[in-house]
Amino acid sequence: MRLLKNTMQKKLAYRYKSYIAIGSNIGNWRSNFNSALNLMNKFGHVKKVSRVYFTKPFGLTAQKYFHNAAFLFLTNLFFNELFIKMNAVEKLIKKNKLLENGPRRIDLDLIQFENLKVKNHLISIPHPSSHLRDFVIQPVLDLNPNFIDLKTQYTYKRLINNLEERFIIKKSRQTQDYQGFF
């Protein structure tokens, strides 16, 4: 009964919902994902995690393949505070990104925050190119089959069916609530 009450309180405590993409191709991806998600839970709640997808790299192709996923994140932080915390998580895990679209231990991208549209010198919401990448679209669809891209106003279902380039090689386990299982 106490666990149920704590879970209910946690669900009601957060004002904002966001979708965040996560990826890794340096080191142990499971450890990198777990570290990132555990750190994220310190300032919000990782409610649900998509399947993990094994993908070809985007942009710089001369690098190892990636593991990509997405998660539904609840928080009381507004988008700018959340973005700063996400960057701090990447720094703690030693993102190690030296080149644009290059190899990295961890990558966190804020895909959508509530229904906000923001563009400034630090951040663009929705993420400016997420609607072009199956390794972002498919994991978000795992979390929300009716997801609408605020940039194009199309559903992710429609967008994924019209993509010219595909990066996903294979998918892993089923979507479920995050409990530190990677």
PDB file of C-alpha atoms in Angstrom:
ATOM      1  CA  MET A   1       0.000   0.000   0.000  1.00  0.00           C
ATOM      2  CA  ARG A   2       2.830   2.415   0.883  1.00  0.00           C
ATOM      3  CA  LEU A   3       4.585   1.722  -2.448  1.00  0.00           C
ATOM      4  CA  LEU A   4       1.364   2.436  -4.362  1.00  0.00           C
ATOM      5  CA  LYS A   5       0.866   5.686  -2.429  1.00  0.00           C
ATOM      6  CA  ASN A   6       4.469   6.811  -3.117  1.00  0.00           C
ATOM      7  CA  THR A   7       4.079   5.958  -6.810  1.00  0.00           C
ATOM      8  CA  MET A   8       0.821   7.911  -7.027  1.00  0.00           C
ATOM      9  CA  GLN A   9       2.392  10.925  -5.316  1.00  0.00           C
ATOM     10  CA  LYS A  10       5.377  10.806  -7.672  1.00  0.00           C
ATOM     11  CA  LYS A  11       3.096  10.737 -10.733  1.00  0.00           C
ATOM     12  CA  LEU A  12       1.108  13.730  -9.513  1.00  0.00           C
ATOM     13  CA  ALA A  13       4.119  15.771  -8.447  1.00  0.00           C
ATOM     14  CA  TYR A  14       5.443  16.747 -11.898  1.00  0.00           C
ATOM     15  CA  ARG A  15       4.112  19.553 -14.094  1.00  0.00           C
ATOM     16  CA  TYR A  16       5.987  19.036 -17.346  1.00  0.00           C
ATOM     17  CA  LYS A  17       6.289  16.162 -19.801  1.00  0.00           C
ATOM     18  CA  SER A  18       9.104  15.803 -22.292  1.00  0.00           C
ATOM     19  CA  TYR A  19      10.456  13.283 -24.763  1.00  0.00           C
ATOM     20  CA  ILE A  20      14.217  12.808 -24.717  1.00  0.00           C
ATOM     21  CA  ALA A  21      16.356  10.781 -27.125  1.00  0.00           C
ATOM     22  CA  ILE A  22      19.375   8.910 -25.761  1.00  0.00           C
ATOM     23  CA  GLY A  23      22.263   7.368 -27.680  1.00  0.00           C
ATOM     24  CA  SER A  24      25.725   5.889 -27.208  1.00  0.00           C
ATOM     25  CA  ASN A  25      28.494   4.338 -29.292  1.00  0.00           C
ATOM     26  CA  ILE A  26      31.537   4.595 -26.994  1.00  0.00           C
ATOM     27  CA  GLY A  27      32.064   2.221 -24.090  1.00  0.00           C
ATOM     28  CA  ASN A  28      29.349   0.049 -22.582  1.00  0.00           C
ATOM     29  CA  TRP A  29      26.023   1.457 -23.818  1.00  0.00           C
ATOM     30  CA  ARG A  30      24.041  -0.281 -21.042  1.00  0.00           C
ATOM     31  CA  SER A  31      26.185   1.300 -18.356  1.00  0.00           C
ATOM     32  CA  ASN A  32      26.044   4.672 -20.127  1.00  0.00           C
ATOM     33  CA  PHE A  33      22.243   4.514 -20.435  1.00  0.00           C
ATOM     34  CA  ASN A  34      21.798   3.436 -16.810  1.00  0.00           C
ATOM     35  CA  SER A  35      24.081   6.197 -15.554  1.00  0.00           C
ATOM     36  CA  ALA A  36      22.230   8.834 -17.592  1.00  0.00           C
ATOM     37  CA  LEU A  37      18.749   7.660 -16.602  1.00  0.00           C
ATOM     38  CA  ASN A  38      19.667   7.356 -12.926  1.00  0.00           C
ATOM     39  CA  LEU A  39      21.088  10.891 -12.974  1.00  0.00           C
ATOM     40  CA  MET A  40      17.987  12.186 -14.766  1.00  0.00           C
ATOM     41  CA  ASN A  41      15.822  10.657 -12.034  1.00  0.00           C
ATOM     42  CA  LYS A  42      17.482  13.013  -9.537  1.00  0.00           C
ATOM     43  CA  PHE A  43      15.563  15.981 -10.962  1.00  0.00           C
ATOM     44  CA  GLY A  44      12.473  14.306 -12.372  1.00  0.00           C
ATOM     45  CA  HIS A  45      11.043  10.912 -13.202  1.00  0.00           C
ATOM     46  CA  VAL A  46      11.938   8.643 -16.128  1.00  0.00           C
ATOM     47  CA  LYS A  47       8.439   7.262 -16.630  1.00  0.00           C
ATOM     48  CA  LYS A  48       8.933   5.013 -19.624  1.00  0.00           C
ATOM     49  CA  VAL A  49      11.775   3.911 -21.896  1.00  0.00           C
ATOM     50  CA  SER A  50      11.424   2.761 -25.508  1.00  0.00           C
ATOM     51  CA  ARG A  51      12.970  -0.270 -27.085  1.00  0.00           C
ATOM     52  CA  VAL A  52      16.691   0.084 -27.780  1.00  0.00           C
ATOM     53  CA  TYR A  53      17.638   0.318 -31.451  1.00  0.00           C
ATOM     54  CA  PHE A  54      20.978  -0.635 -33.001  1.00  0.00           C
ATOM     55  CA  THR A  55      21.630   1.961 -35.703  1.00  0.00           C
ATOM     56  CA  LYS A  56      24.059   3.077 -38.358  1.00  0.00           C
ATOM     57  CA  PRO A  57      25.687   6.409 -37.532  1.00  0.00           C
ATOM     58  CA  PHE A  58      24.176   9.602 -38.933  1.00  0.00           C
ATOM     59  CA  GLY A  59      26.474  12.124 -40.599  1.00  0.00           C
ATOM     60  CA  LEU A  60      29.986  10.895 -39.837  1.00  0.00           C
ATOM     61  CA  THR A  61      29.747   7.284 -41.037  1.00  0.00           C
ATOM     62  CA  ALA A  62      33.306   6.187 -40.169  1.00  0.00           C
ATOM     63  CA  GLN A  63      32.495   5.268 -36.566  1.00  0.00           C
ATOM     64  CA  LYS A  64      30.918   2.476 -34.524  1.00  0.00           C
ATOM     65  CA  TYR A  65      27.186   1.860 -34.735  1.00  0.00           C
ATOM     66  CA  PHE A  66      24.950   3.390 -32.046  1.00  0.00           C
ATOM     67  CA  HIS A  67      22.435   2.171 -29.521  1.00  0.00           C
ATOM     68  CA  ASN A  68      19.501   4.591 -29.475  1.00  0.00           C
ATOM     69  CA  ALA A  69      16.309   4.874 -27.454  1.00  0.00           C
ATOM     70  CA  ALA A  70      13.965   7.540 -26.108  1.00  0.00           C
ATOM     71  CA  PHE A  71      12.315   8.112 -22.770  1.00  0.00           C
ATOM     72  CA  LEU A  72       9.311   9.927 -21.421  1.00  0.00           C
ATOM     73  CA  PHE A  73      10.474  12.287 -18.692  1.00  0.00           C
ATOM     74  CA  LEU A  74       8.383  14.107 -16.098  1.00  0.00           C
ATOM     75  CA  THR A  75       9.824  17.076 -14.235  1.00  0.00           C
ATOM     76  CA  ASN A  76       9.116  20.379 -12.536  1.00  0.00           C
ATOM     77  CA  LEU A  77      12.033  21.995 -14.350  1.00  0.00           C
ATOM     78  CA  PHE A  78      11.155  24.325 -17.197  1.00  0.00           C
ATOM     79  CA  PHE A  79      12.778  23.549 -20.573  1.00  0.00           C
ATOM     80  CA  ASN A  80      15.806  25.811 -20.089  1.00  0.00           C
ATOM     81  CA  GLU A  81      16.603  24.321 -16.665  1.00  0.00           C
ATOM     82  CA  LEU A  82      16.040  20.814 -18.015  1.00  0.00           C
ATOM     83  CA  PHE A  83      18.378  21.483 -20.933  1.00  0.00           C
ATOM     84  CA  ILE A  84      21.109  22.684 -18.550  1.00  0.00           C
ATOM     85  CA  LYS A  85      20.667  19.576 -16.355  1.00  0.00           C
ATOM     86  CA  MET A  86      20.813  17.292 -19.413  1.00  0.00           C
ATOM     87  CA  ASN A  87      24.102  18.919 -20.441  1.00  0.00           C
ATOM     88  CA  ALA A  88      25.413  18.396 -16.897  1.00  0.00           C
ATOM     89  CA  VAL A  89      24.478  14.686 -17.084  1.00  0.00           C
ATOM     90  CA  GLU A  90      26.351  14.372 -20.389  1.00  0.00           C
ATOM     91  CA  LYS A  91      29.372  16.088 -18.854  1.00  0.00           C
ATOM     92  CA  LEU A  92      29.331  13.809 -15.769  1.00  0.00           C
ATOM     93  CA  ILE A  93      29.283  10.724 -18.006  1.00  0.00           C
ATOM     94  CA  LYS A  94      32.015  12.289 -20.156  1.00  0.00           C
ATOM     95  CA  LYS A  95      30.074  12.633 -23.402  1.00  0.00           C
ATOM     96  CA  ASN A  96      33.409  12.732 -25.243  1.00  0.00           C
ATOM     97  CA  LYS A  97      31.985  14.291 -28.412  1.00  0.00           C
ATOM     98  CA  LEU A  98      34.828  15.764 -30.450  1.00  0.00           C
ATOM     99  CA  LEU A  99      33.156  16.058 -33.880  1.00  0.00           C
ATOM    100  CA  GLU A 100      29.667  17.057 -35.050  1.00  0.00           C
ATOM    101  CA  ASN A 101      27.635  13.810 -35.294  1.00  0.00           C
ATOM    102  CA  GLY A 102      30.750  12.004 -34.082  1.00  0.00           C
ATOM    103  CA  PRO A 103      31.250   9.203 -31.563  1.00  0.00           C
ATOM    104  CA  ARG A 104      30.045   9.790 -28.007  1.00  0.00           C
ATOM    105  CA  ARG A 105      29.650   7.945 -24.744  1.00  0.00           C
ATOM    106  CA  ILE A 106      26.222   9.501 -24.180  1.00  0.00           C
ATOM    107  CA  ASP A 107      23.977  11.853 -26.088  1.00  0.00           C
ATOM    108  CA  LEU A 108      20.771  13.344 -24.713  1.00  0.00           C
ATOM    109  CA  ASP A 109      18.520  15.354 -27.034  1.00  0.00           C
ATOM    110  CA  LEU A 110      15.375  17.161 -25.929  1.00  0.00           C
ATOM    111  CA  ILE A 111      12.946  16.185 -28.687  1.00  0.00           C
ATOM    112  CA  GLN A 112       9.830  17.857 -27.342  1.00  0.00           C
ATOM    113  CA  PHE A 113       8.865  19.697 -24.161  1.00  0.00           C
ATOM    114  CA  GLU A 114       5.120  19.914 -23.587  1.00  0.00           C
ATOM    115  CA  ASN A 115       3.759  21.685 -26.688  1.00  0.00           C
ATOM    116  CA  LEU A 116       6.331  24.467 -26.681  1.00  0.00           C
ATOM    117  CA  LYS A 117       8.091  25.871 -29.707  1.00  0.00           C
ATOM    118  CA  VAL A 118      11.333  27.617 -28.762  1.00  0.00           C
ATOM    119  CA  LYS A 119      14.327  28.729 -30.765  1.00  0.00           C
ATOM    120  CA  ASN A 120      17.188  30.692 -29.270  1.00  0.00           C
ATOM    121  CA  HIS A 121      20.988  30.651 -29.217  1.00  0.00           C
ATOM    122  CA  LEU A 122      21.025  27.618 -26.877  1.00  0.00           C
ATOM    123  CA  ILE A 123      18.158  25.361 -27.894  1.00  0.00           C
ATOM    124  CA  SER A 124      15.495  24.597 -30.485  1.00  0.00           C
ATOM    125  CA  ILE A 125      12.324  22.815 -29.404  1.00  0.00           C
ATOM    126  CA  PRO A 126      11.091  20.719 -31.026  1.00  0.00           C
ATOM    127  CA  HIS A 127      14.457  19.267 -31.947  1.00  0.00           C
ATOM    128  CA  PRO A 128      15.204  20.680 -35.426  1.00  0.00           C
ATOM    129  CA  SER A 129      16.014  17.407 -37.211  1.00  0.00           C
ATOM    130  CA  SER A 130      14.294  14.685 -35.183  1.00  0.00           C
ATOM    131  CA  HIS A 131      11.561  14.345 -37.815  1.00  0.00           C
ATOM    132  CA  LEU A 132      14.199  13.194 -40.327  1.00  0.00           C
ATOM    133  CA  ARG A 133      15.742  10.366 -38.281  1.00  0.00           C
ATOM    134  CA  ASP A 134      14.133   6.970 -37.822  1.00  0.00           C
ATOM    135  CA  PHE A 135      16.336   6.320 -34.766  1.00  0.00           C
ATOM    136  CA  VAL A 136      14.475   9.168 -33.028  1.00  0.00           C
ATOM    137  CA  ILE A 137      11.021   8.701 -34.547  1.00  0.00           C
ATOM    138  CA  GLN A 138      10.640   4.968 -33.864  1.00  0.00           C
ATOM    139  CA  PRO A 139      11.654   5.092 -30.174  1.00  0.00           C
ATOM    140  CA  VAL A 140       9.274   8.019 -29.585  1.00  0.00           C
ATOM    141  CA  LEU A 141       6.520   6.043 -31.338  1.00  0.00           C
ATOM    142  CA  ASP A 142       7.186   3.206 -28.877  1.00  0.00           C
ATOM    143  CA  LEU A 143       6.316   5.670 -26.112  1.00  0.00           C
ATOM    144  CA  ASN A 144       3.427   7.439 -27.838  1.00  0.00           C
ATOM    145  CA  PRO A 145       1.925   5.968 -31.043  1.00  0.00           C
ATOM    146  CA  ASN A 146      -0.009   9.218 -31.616  1.00  0.00           C
ATOM    147  CA  PHE A 147       2.974  11.567 -31.258  1.00  0.00           C
ATOM    148  CA  ILE A 148       2.710  14.724 -33.373  1.00  0.00           C
ATOM    149  CA  ASP A 149       5.812  16.579 -34.505  1.00  0.00           C
ATOM    150  CA  LEU A 150       5.254  20.248 -33.661  1.00  0.00           C
ATOM    151  CA  LYS A 151       7.627  21.390 -36.408  1.00  0.00           C
ATOM    152  CA  THR A 152       5.816  19.674 -39.290  1.00  0.00           C
ATOM    153  CA  GLN A 153       2.413  19.118 -37.614  1.00  0.00           C
ATOM    154  CA  TYR A 154       2.512  15.527 -38.923  1.00  0.00           C
ATOM    155  CA  THR A 155       2.270  12.384 -36.843  1.00  0.00           C
ATOM    156  CA  TYR A 156       5.481  10.465 -36.360  1.00  0.00           C
ATOM    157  CA  LYS A 157       3.680   7.490 -37.961  1.00  0.00           C
ATOM    158  CA  ARG A 158       3.294   9.466 -41.168  1.00  0.00           C
ATOM    159  CA  LEU A 159       6.827  10.852 -41.012  1.00  0.00           C
ATOM    160  CA  ILE A 160       8.489   7.456 -40.537  1.00  0.00           C
ATOM    161  CA  ASN A 161       6.627   6.041 -43.520  1.00  0.00           C
ATOM    162  CA  ASN A 162       7.961   8.842 -45.743  1.00  0.00           C
ATOM    163  CA  LEU A 163      11.625   8.792 -44.731  1.00  0.00           C
ATOM    164  CA  GLU A 164      14.113   8.455 -47.570  1.00  0.00           C
ATOM    165  CA  GLU A 165      17.037   7.245 -45.453  1.00  0.00           C
ATOM    166  CA  ARG A 166      16.915   4.557 -42.752  1.00  0.00           C
ATOM    167  CA  PHE A 167      19.459   3.995 -39.993  1.00  0.00           C
ATOM    168  CA  ILE A 168      17.865   1.336 -37.771  1.00  0.00           C
ATOM    169  CA  ILE A 169      19.477  -2.083 -38.148  1.00  0.00           C
ATOM    170  CA  LYS A 170      17.523  -3.915 -35.422  1.00  0.00           C
ATOM    171  CA  LYS A 171      15.434  -3.342 -32.310  1.00  0.00           C
ATOM    172  CA  SER A 172      15.717  -4.989 -28.928  1.00  0.00           C
ATOM    173  CA  ARG A 173      13.398  -5.623 -25.973  1.00  0.00           C
ATOM    174  CA  GLN A 174       9.893  -4.285 -25.418  1.00  0.00           C
ATOM    175  CA  THR A 175       9.092  -0.843 -24.071  1.00  0.00           C
ATOM    176  CA  GLN A 176       8.431  -0.756 -20.343  1.00  0.00           C
ATOM    177  CA  ASP A 177       8.625   1.368 -17.253  1.00  0.00           C
ATOM    178  CA  TYR A 178      12.221   2.162 -16.383  1.00  0.00           C
ATOM    179  CA  GLN A 179      13.564   0.296 -13.382  1.00  0.00           C
ATOM    180  CA  GLY A 180      17.295   0.314 -14.076  1.00  0.00           C
ATOM    181  CA  PHE A 181      17.257  -2.791 -16.259  1.00  0.00           C
ATOM    182  CA  PHE A 182      19.787  -2.013 -18.988  1.00  0.00           C
TER     183      PHE A 182
END
